[in-house]
Coordinates of C-alpha atoms in Angstrom, one line a residue:
X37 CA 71.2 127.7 11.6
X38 CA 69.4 127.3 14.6
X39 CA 68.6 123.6 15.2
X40 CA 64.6 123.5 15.5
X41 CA 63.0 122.5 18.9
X42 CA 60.2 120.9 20.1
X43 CA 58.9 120.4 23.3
X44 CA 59.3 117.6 25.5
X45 CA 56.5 115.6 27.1
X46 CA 57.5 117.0 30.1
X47 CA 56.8 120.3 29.1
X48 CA 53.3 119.8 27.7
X49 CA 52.2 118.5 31.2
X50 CA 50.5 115.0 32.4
X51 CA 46.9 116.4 30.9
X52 CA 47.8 116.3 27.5
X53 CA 46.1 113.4 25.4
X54 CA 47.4 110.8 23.0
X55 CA 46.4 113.7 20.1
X56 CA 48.4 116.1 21.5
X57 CA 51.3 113.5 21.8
X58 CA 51.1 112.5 18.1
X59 CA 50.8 116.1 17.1
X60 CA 54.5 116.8 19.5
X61 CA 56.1 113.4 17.2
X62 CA 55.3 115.0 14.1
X63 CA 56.8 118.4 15.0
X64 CA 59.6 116.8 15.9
X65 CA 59.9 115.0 13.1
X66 CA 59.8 117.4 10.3
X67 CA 61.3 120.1 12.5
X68 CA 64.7 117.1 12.0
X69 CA 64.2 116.8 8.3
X70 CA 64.1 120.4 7.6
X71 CA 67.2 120.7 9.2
X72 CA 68.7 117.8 7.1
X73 CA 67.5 119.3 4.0
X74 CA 68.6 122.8 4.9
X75 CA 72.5 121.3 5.9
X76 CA 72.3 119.1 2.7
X77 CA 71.6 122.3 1.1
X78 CA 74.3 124.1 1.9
X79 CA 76.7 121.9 0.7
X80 CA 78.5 121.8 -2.8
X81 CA 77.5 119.7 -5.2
X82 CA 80.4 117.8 -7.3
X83 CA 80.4 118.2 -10.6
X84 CA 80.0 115.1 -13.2
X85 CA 82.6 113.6 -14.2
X86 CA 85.1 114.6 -11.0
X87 CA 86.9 112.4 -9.1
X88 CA 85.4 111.6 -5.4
X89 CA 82.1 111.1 -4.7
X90 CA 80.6 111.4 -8.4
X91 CA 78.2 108.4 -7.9
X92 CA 76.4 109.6 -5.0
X93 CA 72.4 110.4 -5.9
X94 CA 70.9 113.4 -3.8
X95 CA 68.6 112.5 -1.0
X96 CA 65.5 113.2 -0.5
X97 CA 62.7 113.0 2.3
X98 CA 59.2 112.9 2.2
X99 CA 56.5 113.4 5.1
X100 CA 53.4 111.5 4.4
X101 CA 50.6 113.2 6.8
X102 CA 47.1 111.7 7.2
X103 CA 44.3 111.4 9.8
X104 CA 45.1 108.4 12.9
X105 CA 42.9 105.6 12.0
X106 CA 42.4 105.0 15.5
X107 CA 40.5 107.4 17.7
X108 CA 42.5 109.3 19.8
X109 CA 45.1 109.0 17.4
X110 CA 47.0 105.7 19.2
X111 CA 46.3 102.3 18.8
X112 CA 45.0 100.1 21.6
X113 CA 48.4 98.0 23.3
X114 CA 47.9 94.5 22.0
X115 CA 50.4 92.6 23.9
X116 CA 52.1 89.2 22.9
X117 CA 50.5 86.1 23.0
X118 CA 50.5 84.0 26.2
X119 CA 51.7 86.9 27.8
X120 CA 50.2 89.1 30.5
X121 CA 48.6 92.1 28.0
X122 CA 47.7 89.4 25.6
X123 CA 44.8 87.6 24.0
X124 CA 46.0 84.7 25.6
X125 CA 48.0 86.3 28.3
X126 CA 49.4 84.9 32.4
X127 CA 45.9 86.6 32.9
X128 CA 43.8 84.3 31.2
X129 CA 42.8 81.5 33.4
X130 CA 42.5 79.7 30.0
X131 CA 45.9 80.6 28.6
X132 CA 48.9 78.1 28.0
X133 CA 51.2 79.3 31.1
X134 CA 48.5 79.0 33.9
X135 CA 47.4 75.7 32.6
X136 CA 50.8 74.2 32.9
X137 CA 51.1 75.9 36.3
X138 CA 48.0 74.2 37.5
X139 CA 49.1 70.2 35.9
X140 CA 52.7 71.1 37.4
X141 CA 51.0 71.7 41.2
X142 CA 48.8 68.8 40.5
X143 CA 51.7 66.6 39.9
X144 CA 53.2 66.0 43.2
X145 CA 56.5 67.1 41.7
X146 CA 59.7 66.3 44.7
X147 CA 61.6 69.1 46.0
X148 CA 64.4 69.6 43.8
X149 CA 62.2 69.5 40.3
X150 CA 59.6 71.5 42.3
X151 CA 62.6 74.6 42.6
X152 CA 63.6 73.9 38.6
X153 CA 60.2 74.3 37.6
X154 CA 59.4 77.3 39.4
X155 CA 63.0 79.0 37.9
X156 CA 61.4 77.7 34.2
X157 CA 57.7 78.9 34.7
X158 CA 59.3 82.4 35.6
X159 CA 61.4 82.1 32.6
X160 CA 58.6 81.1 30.5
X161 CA 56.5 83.8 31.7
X162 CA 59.2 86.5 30.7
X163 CA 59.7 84.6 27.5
X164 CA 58.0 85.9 23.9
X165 CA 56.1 82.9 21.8
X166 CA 58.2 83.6 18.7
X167 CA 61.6 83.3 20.6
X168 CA 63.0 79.5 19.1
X169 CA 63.5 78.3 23.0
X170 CA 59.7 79.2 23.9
X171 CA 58.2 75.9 22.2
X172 CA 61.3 73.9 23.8
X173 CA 60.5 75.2 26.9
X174 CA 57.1 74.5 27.0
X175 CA 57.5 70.8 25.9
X176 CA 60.2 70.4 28.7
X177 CA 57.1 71.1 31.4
X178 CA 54.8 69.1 29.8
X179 CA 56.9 65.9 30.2
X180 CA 57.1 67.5 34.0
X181 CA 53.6 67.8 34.6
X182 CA 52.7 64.4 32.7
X183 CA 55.4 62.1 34.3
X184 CA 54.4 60.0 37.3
X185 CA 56.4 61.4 40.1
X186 CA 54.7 59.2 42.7
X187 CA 52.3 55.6 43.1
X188 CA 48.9 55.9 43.0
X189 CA 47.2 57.0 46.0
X190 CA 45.2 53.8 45.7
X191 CA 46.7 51.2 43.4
X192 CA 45.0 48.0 42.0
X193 CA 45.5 45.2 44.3
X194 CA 47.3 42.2 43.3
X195 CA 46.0 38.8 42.2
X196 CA 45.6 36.2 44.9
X197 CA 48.7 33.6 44.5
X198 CA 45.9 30.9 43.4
X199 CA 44.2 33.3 40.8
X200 CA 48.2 33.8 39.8
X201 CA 48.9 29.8 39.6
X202 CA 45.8 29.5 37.7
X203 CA 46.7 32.2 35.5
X204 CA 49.7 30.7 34.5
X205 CA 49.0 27.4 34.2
X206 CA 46.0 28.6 31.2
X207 CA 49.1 30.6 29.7
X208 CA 51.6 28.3 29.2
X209 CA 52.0 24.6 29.4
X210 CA 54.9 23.4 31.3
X211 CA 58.1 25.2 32.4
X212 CA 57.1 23.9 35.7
X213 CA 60.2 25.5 37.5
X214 CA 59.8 28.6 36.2
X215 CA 56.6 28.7 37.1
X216 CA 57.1 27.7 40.7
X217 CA 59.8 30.6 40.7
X218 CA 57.2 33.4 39.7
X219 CA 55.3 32.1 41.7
X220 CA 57.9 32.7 44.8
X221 CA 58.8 35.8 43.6
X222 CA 54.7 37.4 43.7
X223 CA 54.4 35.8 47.3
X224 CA 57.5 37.6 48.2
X225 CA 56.2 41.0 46.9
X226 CA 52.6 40.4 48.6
X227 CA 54.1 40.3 51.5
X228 CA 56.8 42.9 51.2
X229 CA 54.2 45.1 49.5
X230 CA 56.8 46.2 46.5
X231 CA 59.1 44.6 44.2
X232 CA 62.3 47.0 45.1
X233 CA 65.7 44.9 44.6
X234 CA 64.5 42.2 41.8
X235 CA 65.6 42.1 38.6
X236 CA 64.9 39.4 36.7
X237 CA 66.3 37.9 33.5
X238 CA 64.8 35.3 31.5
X239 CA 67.2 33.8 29.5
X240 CA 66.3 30.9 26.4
X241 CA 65.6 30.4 23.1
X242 CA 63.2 32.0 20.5
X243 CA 60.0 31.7 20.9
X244 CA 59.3 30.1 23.9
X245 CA 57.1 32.7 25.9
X246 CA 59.4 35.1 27.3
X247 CA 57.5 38.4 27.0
X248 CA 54.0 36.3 27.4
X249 CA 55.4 35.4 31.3
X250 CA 56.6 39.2 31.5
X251 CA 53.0 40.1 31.0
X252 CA 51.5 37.4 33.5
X253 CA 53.8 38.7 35.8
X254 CA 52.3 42.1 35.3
X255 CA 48.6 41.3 35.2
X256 CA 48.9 39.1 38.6
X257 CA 50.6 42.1 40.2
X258 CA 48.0 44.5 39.1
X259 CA 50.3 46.9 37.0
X260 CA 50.6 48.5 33.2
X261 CA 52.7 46.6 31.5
X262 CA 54.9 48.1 28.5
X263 CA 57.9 46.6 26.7
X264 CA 61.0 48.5 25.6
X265 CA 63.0 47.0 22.9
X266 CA 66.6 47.4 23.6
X267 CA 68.3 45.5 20.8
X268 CA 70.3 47.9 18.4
X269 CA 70.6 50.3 20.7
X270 CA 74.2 52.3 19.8
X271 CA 73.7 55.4 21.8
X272 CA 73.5 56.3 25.4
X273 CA 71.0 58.8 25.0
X274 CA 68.8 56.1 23.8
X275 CA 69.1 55.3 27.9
X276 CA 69.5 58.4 29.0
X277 CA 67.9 61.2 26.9
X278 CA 69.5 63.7 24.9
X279 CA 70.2 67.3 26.7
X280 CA 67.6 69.8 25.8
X281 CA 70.5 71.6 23.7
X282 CA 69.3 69.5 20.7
X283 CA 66.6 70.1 18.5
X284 CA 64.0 67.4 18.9
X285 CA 65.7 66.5 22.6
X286 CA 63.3 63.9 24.3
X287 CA 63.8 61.7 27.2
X288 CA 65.3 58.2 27.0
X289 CA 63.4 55.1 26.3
X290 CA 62.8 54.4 30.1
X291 CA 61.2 57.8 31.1
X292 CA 58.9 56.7 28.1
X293 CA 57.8 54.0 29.1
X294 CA 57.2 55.2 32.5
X295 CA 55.3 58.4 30.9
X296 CA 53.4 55.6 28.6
X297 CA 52.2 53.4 32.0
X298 CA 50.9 56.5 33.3
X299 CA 52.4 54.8 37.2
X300 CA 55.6 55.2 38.8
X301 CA 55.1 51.3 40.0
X302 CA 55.0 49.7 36.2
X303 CA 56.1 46.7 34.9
X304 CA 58.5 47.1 32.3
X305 CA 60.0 44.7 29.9
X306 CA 63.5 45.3 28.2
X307 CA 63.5 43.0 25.6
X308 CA 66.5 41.5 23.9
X309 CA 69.0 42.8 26.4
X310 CA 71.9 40.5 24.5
X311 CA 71.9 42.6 21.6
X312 CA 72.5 46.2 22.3
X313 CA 74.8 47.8 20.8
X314 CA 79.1 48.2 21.4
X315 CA 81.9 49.7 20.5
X316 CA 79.6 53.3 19.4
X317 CA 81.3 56.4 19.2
X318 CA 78.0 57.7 21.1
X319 CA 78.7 56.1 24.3
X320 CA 77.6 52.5 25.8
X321 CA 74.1 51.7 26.2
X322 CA 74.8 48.5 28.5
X323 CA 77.0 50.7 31.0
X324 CA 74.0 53.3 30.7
X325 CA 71.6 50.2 32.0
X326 CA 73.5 49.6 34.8
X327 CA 72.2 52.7 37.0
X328 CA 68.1 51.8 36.0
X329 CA 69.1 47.9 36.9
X330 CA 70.7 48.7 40.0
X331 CA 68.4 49.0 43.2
X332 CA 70.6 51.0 44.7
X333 CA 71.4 53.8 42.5
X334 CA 67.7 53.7 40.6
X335 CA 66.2 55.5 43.2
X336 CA 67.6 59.2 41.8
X337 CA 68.0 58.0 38.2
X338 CA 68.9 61.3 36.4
X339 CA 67.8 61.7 32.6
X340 CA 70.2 64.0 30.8
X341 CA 66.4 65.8 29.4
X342 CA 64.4 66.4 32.9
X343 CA 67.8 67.6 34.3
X344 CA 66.1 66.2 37.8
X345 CA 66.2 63.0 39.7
X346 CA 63.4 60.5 38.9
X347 CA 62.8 57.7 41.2
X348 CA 62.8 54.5 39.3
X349 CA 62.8 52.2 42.5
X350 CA 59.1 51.4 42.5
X351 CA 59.2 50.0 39.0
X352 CA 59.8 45.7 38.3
X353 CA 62.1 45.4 35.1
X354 CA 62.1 42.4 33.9
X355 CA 64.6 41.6 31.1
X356 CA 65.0 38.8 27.8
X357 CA 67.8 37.3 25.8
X358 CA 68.5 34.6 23.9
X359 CA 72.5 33.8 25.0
X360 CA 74.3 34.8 27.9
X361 CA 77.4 35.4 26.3
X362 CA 76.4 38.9 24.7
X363 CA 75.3 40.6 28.3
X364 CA 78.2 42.5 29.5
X365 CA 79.5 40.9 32.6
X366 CA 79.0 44.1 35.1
X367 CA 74.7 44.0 33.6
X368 CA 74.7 40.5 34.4
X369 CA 75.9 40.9 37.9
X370 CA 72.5 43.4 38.3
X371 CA 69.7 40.4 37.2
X372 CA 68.5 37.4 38.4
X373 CA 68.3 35.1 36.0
X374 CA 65.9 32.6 35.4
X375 CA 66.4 29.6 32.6
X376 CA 64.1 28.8 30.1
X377 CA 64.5 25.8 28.2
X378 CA 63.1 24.5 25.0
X379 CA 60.1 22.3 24.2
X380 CA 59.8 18.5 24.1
X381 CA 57.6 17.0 21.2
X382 CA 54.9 16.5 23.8
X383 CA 55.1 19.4 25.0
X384 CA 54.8 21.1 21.7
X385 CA 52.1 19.0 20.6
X386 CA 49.8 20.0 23.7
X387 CA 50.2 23.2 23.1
X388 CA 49.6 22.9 19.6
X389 CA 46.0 21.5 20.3
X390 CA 45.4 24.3 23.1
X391 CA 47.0 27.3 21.9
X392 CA 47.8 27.5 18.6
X393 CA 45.6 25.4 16.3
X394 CA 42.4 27.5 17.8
X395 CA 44.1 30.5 17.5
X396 CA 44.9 30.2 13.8
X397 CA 41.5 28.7 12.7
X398 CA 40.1 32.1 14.3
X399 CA 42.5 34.0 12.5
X400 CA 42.0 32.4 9.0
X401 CA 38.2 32.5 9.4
X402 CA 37.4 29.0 9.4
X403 CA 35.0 27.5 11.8
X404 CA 36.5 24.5 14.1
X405 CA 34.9 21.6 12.4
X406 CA 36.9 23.2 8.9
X407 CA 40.2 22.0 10.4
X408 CA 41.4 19.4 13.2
X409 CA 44.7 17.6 13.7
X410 CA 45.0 14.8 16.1
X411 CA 47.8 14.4 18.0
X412 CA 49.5 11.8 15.2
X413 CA 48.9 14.9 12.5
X414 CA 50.4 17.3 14.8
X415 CA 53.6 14.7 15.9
X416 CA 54.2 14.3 12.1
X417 CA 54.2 17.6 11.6
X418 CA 56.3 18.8 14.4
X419 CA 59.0 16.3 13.7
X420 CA 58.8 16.4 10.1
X421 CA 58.7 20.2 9.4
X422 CA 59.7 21.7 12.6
X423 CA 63.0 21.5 14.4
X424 CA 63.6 24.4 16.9
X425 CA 63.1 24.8 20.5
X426 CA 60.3 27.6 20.9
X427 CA 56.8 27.1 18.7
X428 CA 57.3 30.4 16.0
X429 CA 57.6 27.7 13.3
X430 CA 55.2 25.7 14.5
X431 CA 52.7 28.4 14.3
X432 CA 53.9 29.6 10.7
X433 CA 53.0 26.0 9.7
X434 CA 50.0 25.7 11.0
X435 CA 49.0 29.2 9.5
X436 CA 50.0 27.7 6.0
X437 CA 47.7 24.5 6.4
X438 CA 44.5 27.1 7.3
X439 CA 45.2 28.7 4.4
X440 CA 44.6 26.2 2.4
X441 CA 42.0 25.1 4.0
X442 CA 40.4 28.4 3.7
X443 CA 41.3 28.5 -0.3
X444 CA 39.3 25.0 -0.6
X445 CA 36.6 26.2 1.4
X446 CA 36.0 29.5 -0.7
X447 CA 36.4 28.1 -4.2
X448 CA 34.0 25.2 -2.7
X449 CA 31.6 28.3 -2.1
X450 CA 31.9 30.0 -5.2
X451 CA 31.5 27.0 -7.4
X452 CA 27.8 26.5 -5.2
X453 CA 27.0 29.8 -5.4
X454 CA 27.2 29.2 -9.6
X455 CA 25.4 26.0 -9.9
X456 CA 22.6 27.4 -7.9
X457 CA 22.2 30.4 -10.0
X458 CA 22.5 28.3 -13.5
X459 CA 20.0 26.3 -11.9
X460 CA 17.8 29.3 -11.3
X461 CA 18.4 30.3 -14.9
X462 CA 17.1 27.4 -16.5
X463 CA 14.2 27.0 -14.1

């Protein structure tokens, strides 16, 4: 048999419509299964029972024809989402792509991320919603577009030295020497106008205002603040970041807080630096420190998610512990460290009756005339029921006397409150 033909779109000419072009598909589709049925056909049918191919079923084919239920018999192109064609498509000044293409310029991005992008964007633009790297993608130039890639054009100017002294002096009671040291190291960055090449360390016990001087430090400068805590930490991509070949990949916890501050000149605290973790199968942590801590090398610090250098110089990181003997010897050589030293009983009790007393009665809800300790109550009590270095305890005990106080005080109330209404009764 002759093998049917239909003509091509060639044939019919460039003035035929989308009817006539749906009419030509349907020729040429039933002209192919009538030839399948005929060659089918023509072929012998085994008999039931016999060996071969005994279990095949006849096939059969069935043309459904009905009207187009568009006009014109094609339906309008739709086009992908985000995509040009789309509802949201490149077009659309409005759609996801053109939005991220206008933060990205906006950003101030360097050189070398400024090429990556552009390779992504194109990428991206190619790139269909559903495919499983689209949403990966797009996240990646968020954290681009979002990440402060230069200082502010015009940043907060720093406290005045004397505002500073001031400052600290309302914050903390003695630590004389450290104070004088801040003090050196705020006139040094006033004159120098930024704070590359100084890491400091403060290194004591618990509780003795580590992180509270991290933040005066900050607010004198006129910077965010953020702390990172670093204790625990077993992997490097903790540090680092984890490569964008992992589901859920996100920068390390530097980039974050850097992202958090919102400024590429942030203050940033990494608490508890004597405690990360060793000995990990998932790399060092401390060893992954030693290229943000370094002045040198922190200028093009490379996290394994942005792929890009990220200049870290501009930041002040300003570190805790507890001992000295848990910081690896090659992070210690990176820090200044500065000493702090415990409490006397005098110094514990002034602070006491400036700080901490106040602070509790507020947080109890208790007026000040509920609750005041002279300095005998509060001696008794610090060497009685207190013996540490820092004020932590100090506090917890205080907390536990307003709390009584505050039990005495509302039974006191309730037991009014009844009296005067049986006295109402009976009147």
């Amino acid at each position: 048999a002759t093998p049917h033909h239909a003509p091509t779109f060639a044939e019919e000419g460039e003035g035929e419509g989308e009817g006539g072009i749906v009419e030509q598909l349907q020729g040429m589709i039933s002209g192919l299964i009538s030839e399948i049925e005929r060659q089918v056909a023509r072929e012998p049918r085994p008999k039931r029972g016999s060996a071969g191919n005994s279990s095949e079923a006849p096939v059969h084919f069935r043309i459904y024809t009905s009207k187009p239920p568009f006009p014109g018999g094609l339906p309008p192109p739709i086009g992908l989402p985000f995509m040009p064609g789309g509802p949201s498509g490149g077009d659309d000044e409005d759609g996801e792509v053109p939005t991220l293409e206008r933060r990205l310029r906006a950003a101030g991005l360097p050189a070398e991320a400024e090429e990556v992008v552009t390779r992504e964007l194109r990428r991206l633009r190619r790139m269909s919603p559903m495919h499983s790297e689209y949403s990966t993608l797009v996240d990646y130039l968020e954290w681009m577009a979002e990440l402060p890639w230069a200082p502010p054009e015009s940043p907060q100017p720093p406290v005045p030295l004397s505002q500073a002294r001031a400052q600290l002096e309302e914050d903390h009671y003695a630590m004389d020497k450290v104070k004088q040291r801040i003090l050196e190291f705020l006139a040094v960055c006033h004159l120098r106008g930024d704070t590359k090449g100084s890491i400091l360390c403060m290194l004591g016990p618990p509780g003795i205002g580590k992180t509270s001087l991290g933040k005066s430090v900050a607010a004198a400068l006129g910077r965010p603040f953020h702390r990172v805590s670093v204790g625990g930490i077993h992997s490097e991509a903790e540090v680092r970041g984890h490569r964008r070949t992992y589901v859920g990949a996100l920068p390390g916890l530097i980039l974050q807080a850097v992202k958090k501050c919102g400024a590429a000149n942030c203050v940033i605290m990494l608490d508890e630096v004597d405690k990360l973790g060793r000995n990990s199968y998932n790399g060092d942590p401390s060893s992954a420190l030693l290229e943000v801590l370094d002045p040198e090398q922190n200028g093009a610090f490379r996290d394994h998610f942005l792929a890009v250098p990220f200049n870290l110089s501009q930041v002040l990181f300003i570190a805790t512990a507890n001992e000295m003997e848990g910081i690896p010897r090659p992070l210690r050589d990176r820090m200044e460290v500065i000493e702090l030293t415990g409490y006397t009983v005098d110094d514990k009790v002034a602070i006491a009756a400036r700080h901490l007393l106040p602070k509790q009665v507020a947080l109890h809800g208790l007026s000040p005339g509920q609750l005041s300790l002279g300095e005998e109550e509060l001696d008794h009590l610090i060497s009685g029921y207190t013996r540490e270095a820092g004020v932590r305890e100090l506090e917890r005990k205080l907390g536990a006397l307003c709390r009584a106080i505050a039990a005495n005080v509302s039974e006191a109330g309730e037991a009014a409150s009844e009296a005067a209404a049986a006295a109402a009764s009976r009147a």
